[in-house]
PDB file of C-alpha atoms and ligand atoms in Angstrom:
ATOM      1  CA  MET A 179     107.736 169.851  68.574  1.00 39.00           C
ATOM      2  CA  ASP A 180     111.421 169.955  69.517  1.00 42.00           C
ATOM      3  CA  GLY A 181     111.602 173.757  69.788  1.00 41.00           C
ATOM      4  CA  THR A 182     114.300 174.084  67.109  1.00 42.00           C
ATOM      5  CA  ALA A 183     112.114 174.865  64.071  1.00 46.00           C
ATOM      6  CA  GLU A 184     112.382 178.434  62.845  1.00 48.00           C
ATOM      7  CA  ARG A 185     109.407 180.522  63.879  1.00 51.00           C
ATOM      8  CA  PRO A 186     108.171 183.716  62.269  1.00 51.00           C
ATOM      9  CA  GLY A 187     109.600 186.677  64.120  1.00 45.00           C
ATOM     10  CA  THR A 188     112.790 185.001  65.297  1.00 45.00           C
ATOM     11  CA  GLU A 189     114.753 187.266  62.936  1.00 51.00           C
ATOM     12  CA  SER A 190     114.924 189.924  65.672  1.00 51.00           C
ATOM     13  CA  GLY A 191     117.910 188.036  67.080  1.00 54.00           C
ATOM     14  CA  MET A 192     116.376 188.116  70.559  1.00 64.00           C
ATOM     15  CA  ALA A 193     115.704 184.383  70.719  1.00 70.00           C
ATOM     16  CA  SER A 194     116.614 182.909  74.072  1.00 75.00           C
ATOM     17  CA  GLU A 195     118.609 179.719  74.457  1.00 77.00           C
ATOM     18  CA  ASP A 196     115.490 177.626  74.233  1.00 82.00           C
ATOM     19  CA  GLY A 197     114.758 179.087  70.773  1.00 87.00           C
ATOM     20  CA  PHE A 198     111.773 181.194  71.792  1.00 91.00           C
ATOM     21  CA  ASP A 199     111.739 184.858  70.807  1.00 94.00           C
ATOM     22  CA  ASP A 200     109.159 186.134  73.257  1.00 95.00           C
ATOM     23  CA  GLU A 201     109.748 189.784  72.313  1.00 95.00           C
ATOM     24  CA  ALA A 202     108.960 189.140  68.659  1.00 96.00           C
ATOM     25  CA  LEU A 203     105.984 186.998  69.541  1.00 96.00           C
ATOM     26  CA  LEU A 204     104.624 189.725  71.796  1.00 96.00           C
ATOM     27  CA  ALA A 205     105.193 192.382  69.125  1.00 96.00           C
ATOM     28  CA  ARG A 206     103.222 190.338  66.595  1.00 96.00           C
ATOM     29  CA  THR A 207     100.552 189.690  69.200  1.00 96.00           C
ATOM     30  CA  ARG A 208     100.195 193.366  70.028  1.00 95.00           C
ATOM     31  CA  ALA A 209      99.908 194.203  66.335  1.00 95.00           C
ATOM     32  CA  ALA A 210      96.797 192.022  66.056  1.00 94.00           C
ATOM     33  CA  PRO A 211      93.705 194.215  65.803  1.00 90.00           C
ATOM     34  CA  VAL A 212      91.285 194.281  68.733  1.00 90.00           C
ATOM     35  CA  LEU A 213      87.845 195.899  68.949  1.00 90.00           C
ATOM     36  CA  ALA A 214      88.437 197.264  65.464  1.00 87.00           C
ATOM     37  CA  GLY A 215      84.787 197.379  64.515  1.00 83.00           C
ATOM     38  CA  PRO A 216      82.494 198.382  63.088  1.00 92.00           C
ATOM     39  CA  LEU A 217      80.610 197.380  66.226  1.00 96.00           C
ATOM     40  CA  PRO A 218      77.008 197.811  67.334  1.00 96.00           C
ATOM     41  CA  HIS A 219      76.104 200.483  69.853  1.00 95.00           C
ATOM     42  CA  LEU A 220      74.424 199.755  73.182  1.00 96.00           C
ATOM     43  CA  ASP A 221      72.106 202.508  74.358  1.00 96.00           C
ATOM     44  CA  PRO A 222      72.075 202.241  78.166  1.00 94.00           C
ATOM     45  CA  ALA A 223      68.701 203.998  78.267  1.00 95.00           C
ATOM     46  CA  ALA A 224      67.163 201.266  76.114  1.00 95.00           C
ATOM     47  CA  VAL A 225      68.268 198.124  77.977  1.00 97.00           C
ATOM     48  CA  PRO A 226      65.520 195.876  79.387  1.00 97.00           C
ATOM     49  CA  ASP A 227      64.757 195.722  83.134  1.00 96.00           C
ATOM     50  CA  ALA A 228      66.190 192.199  83.394  1.00 97.00           C
ATOM     51  CA  PRO A 229      69.306 190.594  81.909  1.00 98.00           C
ATOM     52  CA  GLY A 230      67.631 187.482  80.463  1.00 98.00           C
ATOM     53  CA  PRO A 231      66.008 189.288  77.524  1.00 98.00           C
ATOM     54  CA  LEU A 232      69.228 191.192  76.764  1.00 98.00           C
ATOM     55  CA  PHE A 233      71.176 187.918  76.718  1.00 98.00           C
ATOM     56  CA  ALA A 234      68.598 186.389  74.359  1.00 98.00           C
ATOM     57  CA  GLU A 235      68.789 189.440  72.085  1.00 98.00           C
ATOM     58  CA  TRP A 236      72.580 189.409  71.997  1.00 98.00           C
ATOM     59  CA  LEU A 237      72.765 185.649  71.398  1.00 98.00           C
ATOM     60  CA  ASP A 238      70.264 186.002  68.567  1.00 98.00           C
ATOM     61  CA  GLU A 239      72.352 188.810  67.051  1.00 98.00           C
ATOM     62  CA  ALA A 240      75.513 186.714  67.395  1.00 98.00           C
ATOM     63  CA  LEU A 241      73.815 183.885  65.483  1.00 98.00           C
ATOM     64  CA  VAL A 242      72.591 186.281  62.789  1.00 97.00           C
ATOM     65  CA  ALA A 243      76.063 187.852  62.506  1.00 96.00           C
ATOM     66  CA  GLY A 244      77.623 184.410  62.035  1.00 96.00           C
ATOM     67  CA  VAL A 245      79.806 184.634  65.145  1.00 96.00           C
ATOM     68  CA  PRO A 246      81.616 181.268  65.289  1.00 97.00           C
ATOM     69  CA  GLU A 247      80.389 178.999  68.075  1.00 98.00           C
ATOM     70  CA  PRO A 248      78.400 181.630  69.986  1.00 98.00           C
ATOM     71  CA  HIS A 249      77.120 178.894  72.308  1.00 98.00           C
ATOM     72  CA  VAL A 250      80.610 178.178  73.621  1.00 98.00           C
ATOM     73  CA  MET A 251      81.166 179.818  77.000  1.00 98.00           C
ATOM     74  CA  THR A 252      83.778 179.810  79.730  1.00 98.00           C
ATOM     75  CA  LEU A 253      82.761 178.245  83.034  1.00 98.00           C
ATOM     76  CA  SER A 254      84.807 179.369  86.037  1.00 98.00           C
ATOM     77  CA  THR A 255      84.641 177.414  89.260  1.00 98.00           C
ATOM     78  CA  ALA A 256      86.557 177.362  92.515  1.00 98.00           C
ATOM     79  CA  ALA A 257      87.484 174.345  94.606  1.00 97.00           C
ATOM     80  CA  ALA A 258      86.730 174.161  98.324  1.00 94.00           C
ATOM     81  CA  ASP A 259      90.162 175.656  99.102  1.00 96.00           C
ATOM     82  CA  GLY A 260      89.533 178.548  96.684  1.00 96.00           C
ATOM     83  CA  THR A 261      91.708 177.275  93.825  1.00 97.00           C
ATOM     84  CA  PRO A 262      90.134 178.689  90.641  1.00 98.00           C
ATOM     85  CA  SER A 263      89.658 176.805  87.393  1.00 98.00           C
ATOM     86  CA  ALA A 264      88.129 177.719  84.041  1.00 98.00           C
ATOM     87  CA  ARG A 265      87.292 175.862  80.834  1.00 98.00           C
ATOM     88  CA  VAL A 266      84.969 176.211  77.864  1.00 98.00           C
ATOM     89  CA  LEU A 267      81.665 174.362  77.602  1.00 98.00           C
ATOM     90  CA  ILE A 268      78.603 174.311  75.409  1.00 98.00           C
ATOM     91  CA  LEU A 269      75.452 176.160  76.455  1.00 98.00           C
ATOM     92  CA  ARG A 270      72.829 173.409  76.798  1.00 98.00           C
ATOM     93  CA  GLY A 271      69.781 175.265  78.112  1.00 98.00           C
ATOM     94  CA  ILE A 272      68.359 178.782  78.370  1.00 98.00           C
ATOM     95  CA  ASP A 273      65.724 180.138  80.758  1.00 98.00           C
ATOM     96  CA  THR A 274      65.335 183.755  79.698  1.00 98.00           C
ATOM     97  CA  ALA A 275      62.675 184.643  82.288  1.00 96.00           C
ATOM     98  CA  GLY A 276      64.712 183.132  85.114  1.00 96.00           C
ATOM     99  CA  CYS A 277      68.079 184.293  83.765  1.00 97.00           C
ATOM    100  CA  ALA A 278      69.403 180.752  84.167  1.00 98.00           C
ATOM    101  CA  TYR A 279      71.763 178.840  81.869  1.00 98.00           C
ATOM    102  CA  ASP A 280      72.514 175.119  81.679  1.00 98.00           C
ATOM    103  CA  PHE A 281      75.626 173.174  80.896  1.00 98.00           C
ATOM    104  CA  ALA A 282      76.354 169.463  80.985  1.00 98.00           C
ATOM    105  CA  ALA A 283      79.356 167.643  82.394  1.00 96.00           C
ATOM    106  CA  ASP A 284      80.484 164.498  84.099  1.00 95.00           C
ATOM    107  CA  SER A 285      80.017 164.939  87.848  1.00 96.00           C
ATOM    108  CA  ARG A 286      83.381 163.202  88.427  1.00 94.00           C
ATOM    109  CA  SER A 287      85.303 165.801  86.393  1.00 95.00           C
ATOM    110  CA  SER A 288      87.298 168.572  88.060  1.00 96.00           C
ATOM    111  CA  LYS A 289      84.492 171.047  87.490  1.00 97.00           C
ATOM    112  CA  GLY A 290      81.977 168.542  88.876  1.00 97.00           C
ATOM    113  CA  ARG A 291      84.048 168.135  92.009  1.00 97.00           C
ATOM    114  CA  ASP A 292      84.474 171.901  92.341  1.00 98.00           C
ATOM    115  CA  LEU A 293      80.727 172.415  92.044  1.00 98.00           C
ATOM    116  CA  ALA A 294      79.937 169.677  94.565  1.00 98.00           C
ATOM    117  CA  ALA A 295      82.163 171.450  97.096  1.00 97.00           C
ATOM    118  CA  ASN A 296      81.317 175.015  96.115  1.00 97.00           C
ATOM    119  CA  PRO A 297      78.115 175.366  94.076  1.00 98.00           C
ATOM    120  CA  ARG A 298      78.830 178.844  92.753  1.00 98.00           C
ATOM    121  CA  ALA A 299      80.307 179.679  89.382  1.00 98.00           C
ATOM    122  CA  ALA A 300      80.673 182.249  86.628  1.00 98.00           C
ATOM    123  CA  LEU A 301      79.915 182.024  82.910  1.00 98.00           C
ATOM    124  CA  THR A 302      81.560 184.261  80.328  1.00 98.00           C
ATOM    125  CA  TRP A 303      80.828 184.703  76.645  1.00 98.00           C
ATOM    126  CA  TYR A 304      82.954 186.772  74.266  1.00 98.00           C
ATOM    127  CA  TRP A 305      81.806 187.481  70.732  1.00 97.00           C
ATOM    128  CA  PRO A 306      84.703 189.394  69.107  1.00 95.00           C
ATOM    129  CA  ALA A 307      82.936 190.266  65.851  1.00 95.00           C
ATOM    130  CA  LEU A 308      80.377 192.211  67.881  1.00 97.00           C
ATOM    131  CA  GLY A 309      82.762 193.466  70.580  1.00 97.00           C
ATOM    132  CA  ARG A 310      80.532 191.945  73.239  1.00 98.00           C
ATOM    133  CA  GLN A 311      81.323 190.243  76.502  1.00 98.00           C
ATOM    134  CA  ILE A 312      78.686 188.847  78.849  1.00 98.00           C
ATOM    135  CA  ARG A 313      79.409 187.734  82.389  1.00 98.00           C
ATOM    136  CA  MET A 314      77.008 185.890  84.662  1.00 98.00           C
ATOM    137  CA  ALA A 315      77.654 184.631  88.176  1.00 98.00           C
ATOM    138  CA  GLY A 316      75.511 182.836  90.685  1.00 98.00           C
ATOM    139  CA  ARG A 317      74.481 179.621  92.332  1.00 98.00           C
ATOM    140  CA  VAL A 318      74.659 176.342  90.430  1.00 98.00           C
ATOM    141  CA  ASP A 319      72.082 173.581  90.947  1.00 98.00           C
ATOM    142  CA  VAL A 320      72.030 170.039  89.613  1.00 98.00           C
ATOM    143  CA  LEU A 321      68.955 169.286  87.508  1.00 98.00           C
ATOM    144  CA  ASP A 322      67.104 165.999  87.941  1.00 98.00           C
ATOM    145  CA  ARG A 323      67.944 162.715  86.202  1.00 97.00           C
ATOM    146  CA  ASP A 324      65.230 163.277  83.586  1.00 98.00           C
ATOM    147  CA  ALA A 325      66.990 166.439  82.462  1.00 98.00           C
ATOM    148  CA  ALA A 326      70.293 164.569  82.318  1.00 98.00           C
ATOM    149  CA  ALA A 327      68.724 161.774  80.251  1.00 98.00           C
ATOM    150  CA  ARG A 328      67.078 164.253  77.844  1.00 98.00           C
ATOM    151  CA  ASP A 329      70.344 166.093  77.386  1.00 97.00           C
ATOM    152  CA  PHE A 330      72.376 162.932  76.893  1.00 97.00           C
ATOM    153  CA  LEU A 331      70.006 161.113  74.582  1.00 97.00           C
ATOM    154  CA  GLY A 332      69.680 164.242  72.448  1.00 96.00           C
ATOM    155  CA  ARG A 333      73.335 163.875  71.449  1.00 95.00           C
ATOM    156  CA  GLY A 334      74.726 161.981  68.499  1.00 95.00           C
ATOM    157  CA  ALA A 335      76.038 158.437  68.956  1.00 94.00           C
ATOM    158  CA  ARG A 336      79.693 159.543  68.777  1.00 93.00           C
ATOM    159  CA  ALA A 337      79.282 162.113  71.534  1.00 93.00           C
ATOM    160  CA  ARG A 338      77.424 159.572  73.671  1.00 95.00           C
ATOM    161  CA  ALA A 339      80.169 157.015  73.174  1.00 95.00           C
ATOM    162  CA  ALA A 340      82.847 159.509  74.236  1.00 92.00           C
ATOM    163  CA  ALA A 341      81.031 159.948  77.547  1.00 92.00           C
ATOM    164  CA  PHE A 342      81.177 156.194  78.203  1.00 92.00           C
ATOM    165  CA  ALA A 343      84.825 155.821  77.201  1.00 89.00           C
ATOM    166  CA  GLY A 344      86.452 156.994  80.422  1.00 82.00           C
ATOM    167  CA  THR A 345      86.462 159.458  83.272  1.00 80.00           C
ATOM    168  CA  THR A 346      87.021 163.076  82.243  1.00 81.00           C
ATOM    169  CA  SER A 347      89.994 164.764  83.941  1.00 83.00           C
ATOM    170  CA  THR A 348      91.686 161.550  85.108  1.00 87.00           C
ATOM    171  CA  PRO A 349      95.176 160.619  83.831  1.00 90.00           C
ATOM    172  CA  LEU A 350      95.413 158.734  80.512  1.00 92.00           C
ATOM    173  CA  SER A 351      98.350 156.415  79.750  1.00 91.00           C
ATOM    174  CA  GLY A 352      98.399 157.344  76.035  1.00 89.00           C
ATOM    175  CA  PRO A 353      96.258 157.762  72.901  1.00 85.00           C
ATOM    176  CA  GLY A 354      96.002 153.981  72.495  1.00 91.00           C
ATOM    177  CA  GLU A 355      94.150 153.610  75.768  1.00 92.00           C
ATOM    178  CA  TYR A 356      91.625 156.247  74.706  1.00 90.00           C
ATOM    179  CA  ASP A 357      91.144 154.824  71.191  1.00 92.00           C
ATOM    180  CA  GLU A 358      90.524 151.353  72.553  1.00 92.00           C
ATOM    181  CA  ALA A 359      88.078 152.606  75.192  1.00 92.00           C
ATOM    182  CA  LEU A 360      86.245 154.750  72.609  1.00 93.00           C
ATOM    183  CA  ARG A 361      85.828 151.806  70.241  1.00 94.00           C
ATOM    184  CA  ALA A 362      84.452 149.678  73.084  1.00 94.00           C
ATOM    185  CA  ALA A 363      82.134 152.515  74.102  1.00 94.00           C
ATOM    186  CA  ARG A 364      80.809 152.788  70.524  1.00 94.00           C
ATOM    187  CA  ASP A 365      79.880 149.110  70.655  1.00 95.00           C
ATOM    188  CA  LEU A 366      78.150 149.712  73.983  1.00 94.00           C
ATOM    189  CA  VAL A 367      76.128 152.636  72.611  1.00 94.00           C
ATOM    190  CA  ALA A 368      75.137 150.612  69.536  1.00 94.00           C
ATOM    191  CA  ALA A 369      73.955 147.772  71.774  1.00 95.00           C
ATOM    192  CA  GLU A 370      72.247 149.993  74.375  1.00 95.00           C
ATOM    193  CA  PRO A 371      71.217 153.243  72.652  1.00 94.00           C
ATOM    194  CA  ASP A 372      69.080 154.413  75.594  1.00 95.00           C
ATOM    195  CA  ARG A 373      71.730 154.011  78.243  1.00 95.00           C
ATOM    196  CA  VAL A 374      72.697 157.180  80.155  1.00 97.00           C
ATOM    197  CA  PRO A 375      75.830 157.353  82.305  1.00 95.00           C
ATOM    198  CA  ASP A 376      74.958 157.827  85.990  1.00 95.00           C
ATOM    199  CA  THR A 377      77.431 160.677  86.178  1.00 95.00           C
ATOM    200  CA  HIS A 378      76.172 162.676  83.181  1.00 97.00           C
ATOM    201  CA  THR A 379      74.846 165.800  84.835  1.00 98.00           C
ATOM    202  CA  VAL A 380      73.053 168.934  83.739  1.00 98.00           C
ATOM    203  CA  TYR A 381      73.893 171.957  85.870  1.00 98.00           C
ATOM    204  CA  ARG A 382      71.930 175.192  85.966  1.00 98.00           C
ATOM    205  CA  LEU A 383      73.556 178.500  86.843  1.00 98.00           C
ATOM    206  CA  ARG A 384      70.973 180.999  88.074  1.00 98.00           C
ATOM    207  CA  ALA A 385      72.515 184.422  87.632  1.00 98.00           C
ATOM    208  CA  GLN A 386      72.713 186.629  90.694  1.00 98.00           C
ATOM    209  CA  GLU A 387      74.774 189.162  88.787  1.00 98.00           C
ATOM    210  CA  ALA A 388      74.938 189.771  85.051  1.00 98.00           C
ATOM    211  CA  GLU A 389      77.110 192.159  83.128  1.00 98.00           C
ATOM    212  CA  PHE A 390      77.006 193.235  79.484  1.00 98.00           C
ATOM    213  CA  TRP A 391      80.014 194.936  77.962  1.00 98.00           C
ATOM    214  CA  GLN A 392      79.697 196.567  74.579  1.00 98.00           C
ATOM    215  CA  ALA A 393      82.986 197.657  73.081  1.00 97.00           C
ATOM    216  CA  ASP A 394      83.365 200.774  70.993  1.00 95.00           C
ATOM    217  CA  PRO A 395      86.265 201.221  68.539  1.00 92.00           C
ATOM    218  CA  ALA A 396      86.786 204.790  69.857  1.00 91.00           C
ATOM    219  CA  ARG A 397      86.786 203.328  73.402  1.00 91.00           C
ATOM    220  CA  PHE A 398      83.397 204.770  74.413  1.00 93.00           C
ATOM    221  CA  HIS A 399      82.630 201.345  75.816  1.00 96.00           C
ATOM    222  CA  VAL A 400      79.335 200.693  77.613  1.00 97.00           C
ATOM    223  CA  ARG A 401      79.163 198.386  80.634  1.00 97.00           C
ATOM    224  CA  VAL A 402      75.812 197.524  82.176  1.00 98.00           C
ATOM    225  CA  ARG A 403      75.492 195.518  85.379  1.00 98.00           C
ATOM    226  CA  TYR A 404      72.362 193.843  86.721  1.00 98.00           C
ATOM    227  CA  THR A 405      72.034 192.570  90.308  1.00 98.00           C
ATOM    228  CA  ARG A 406      69.166 190.323  91.324  1.00 97.00           C
ATOM    229  CA  ARG A 407      67.057 191.653  94.196  1.00 95.00           C
ATOM    230  CA  PRO A 408      65.249 189.320  96.612  1.00 91.00           C
ATOM    231  CA  ALA A 409      62.182 187.774  94.925  1.00 82.00           C
ATOM    232  CA  PRO A 410      59.790 189.043  93.709  1.00 81.00           C
ATOM    233  CA  GLN A 411      61.519 192.386  93.267  1.00 85.00           C
ATOM    234  CA  GLY A 412      63.370 191.846  90.014  1.00 94.00           C
ATOM    235  CA  TRP A 413      66.713 193.419  89.230  1.00 97.00           C
ATOM    236  CA  THR A 414      68.681 196.588  89.844  1.00 97.00           C
ATOM    237  CA  CYS A 415      70.497 197.854  86.801  1.00 97.00           C
ATOM    238  CA  GLY A 416      73.289 200.397  86.516  1.00 96.00           C
ATOM    239  CA  LEU A 417      76.365 201.421  84.575  1.00 97.00           C
ATOM    240  CA  LEU A 418      79.945 200.605  85.522  1.00 96.00           C
ATOM    241  CA  TRP A 419      83.124 202.292  84.407  1.00 94.00           C
ATOM    242  CA  PRO A 420      84.263 200.108  81.542  1.00 91.00           C
TER     243      PRO A 420
HETATM  244  C1  LIG B 766      84.432 173.902  72.134  1.00 95.47           C
HETATM  245  C2  LIG B 766      84.477 173.019  73.348  1.00 95.47           C
HETATM  246  C3  LIG B 766      83.290 172.605  73.918  1.00 95.47           C
HETATM  247  C4  LIG B 766      83.299 171.811  75.061  1.00 95.47           C
HETATM  248  N1  LIG B 766      82.107 171.444  75.641  1.00 95.47           N
HETATM  249  C5  LIG B 766      82.115 170.747  76.788  1.00 95.47           C
HETATM  250  C6  LIG B 766      80.885 170.448  77.449  1.00 95.47           C
HETATM  251  O1  LIG B 766      79.775 170.846  77.026  1.00 95.47           O
HETATM  252  N2  LIG B 766      80.963 169.741  78.622  1.00 95.47           N
HETATM  253  C7  LIG B 766      82.154 169.330  79.148  1.00 95.47           C
HETATM  254  O2  LIG B 766      82.149 168.695  80.220  1.00 95.47           O
HETATM  255  N3  LIG B 766      83.332 169.612  78.545  1.00 95.47           N
HETATM  256  C8  LIG B 766      83.348 170.306  77.378  1.00 95.47           C
HETATM  257  N4  LIG B 766      84.538 170.623  76.772  1.00 95.47           N
HETATM  258  C9  LIG B 766      85.798 170.177  77.409  1.00 95.47           C
HETATM  259  C10 LIG B 766      86.127 171.130  78.584  1.00 95.47           C
HETATM  260  O3  LIG B 766      86.626 172.367  78.085  1.00 95.47           O
HETATM  261  C11 LIG B 766      87.153 170.536  79.566  1.00 95.47           C
HETATM  262  O4  LIG B 766      88.368 170.298  78.901  1.00 95.47           O
HETATM  263  C12 LIG B 766      86.684 169.235  80.192  1.00 95.47           C
HETATM  264  O5  LIG B 766      85.286 169.272  80.489  1.00 95.47           O
HETATM  265  C13 LIG B 766      87.454 168.947  81.483  1.00 95.47           C
HETATM  266  O6  LIG B 766      87.326 170.045  82.346  1.00 95.47           O
HETATM  267  P1  LIG B 766      87.639 169.956  83.916  1.00 95.47           P
HETATM  268  O7  LIG B 766      88.840 169.048  84.080  1.00 95.47           O
HETATM  269  O8  LIG B 766      87.907 171.360  84.338  1.00 95.47           O
HETATM  270  O9  LIG B 766      86.428 169.367  84.594  1.00 95.47           O
HETATM  271  C14 LIG B 766      84.540 171.408  75.633  1.00 95.47           C
HETATM  272  C15 LIG B 766      85.736 171.837  75.057  1.00 95.47           C
HETATM  273  C16 LIG B 766      85.702 172.626  73.923  1.00 95.47           C
HETATM  274  C17 LIG B 766      87.024 173.074  73.338  1.00 95.47           C
END
């Protein structure tokens, strides 16, 4: 993109020298509907004592409602010096009783390095069609190599090959380098279908805090927060100002 193509909204005449009309873009953005509904209602008096079952219920409802990619979630980490970082990942495991959620990544990636230095993180889901946000935060542990192998070998050959092609989050000279490495990795996976990269890692976030936010089109939002008490005491649960 050279920045000279005409964009919708540039007719306002406010385009800056670089060709971007930020005012028009913002106006169009603000006109996009949000929390329009109809949305489900969350009765705070009816929530379960622990967040795991509520997460399972909401995920089930997201699947039934056809929410696109409800298993995609944002993982937020912080490096040793506090620098934050967030990216989306796929939910790879659910422990409803333990309120723990798994994701898989290369331990050499930025997130892997963050977690090695600072094994705490947050997960966020947002399902717009239902007006629901879920936030979880807590300690992250690395599961054993059996879990990593199960997770990896459960993937299709193309996904497995991508993991062998190169190191996530390191600089790439150009698309050619990636294409060549991916083709070589496909040959490797075909020759050794049971091979698992040493750095493929399954992480488990055990929620210490969990928050469920149910939007309401009239802005009577409901926000429920759970905090884990020392074992075996369960959870405290209360409302927050939305
Ligand atoms: C829909 C979607 C799903 C993704 N799933 C994963 C995943 O399960 N694991 C993973 O490591 N990266 C996944 N990624 C890529 C990450 O968002 C991220 O770009 C990559 O892991 C590098 O992140 P990092 O440099 O912060 O470590 C996914 C990206 C998208 C768009």
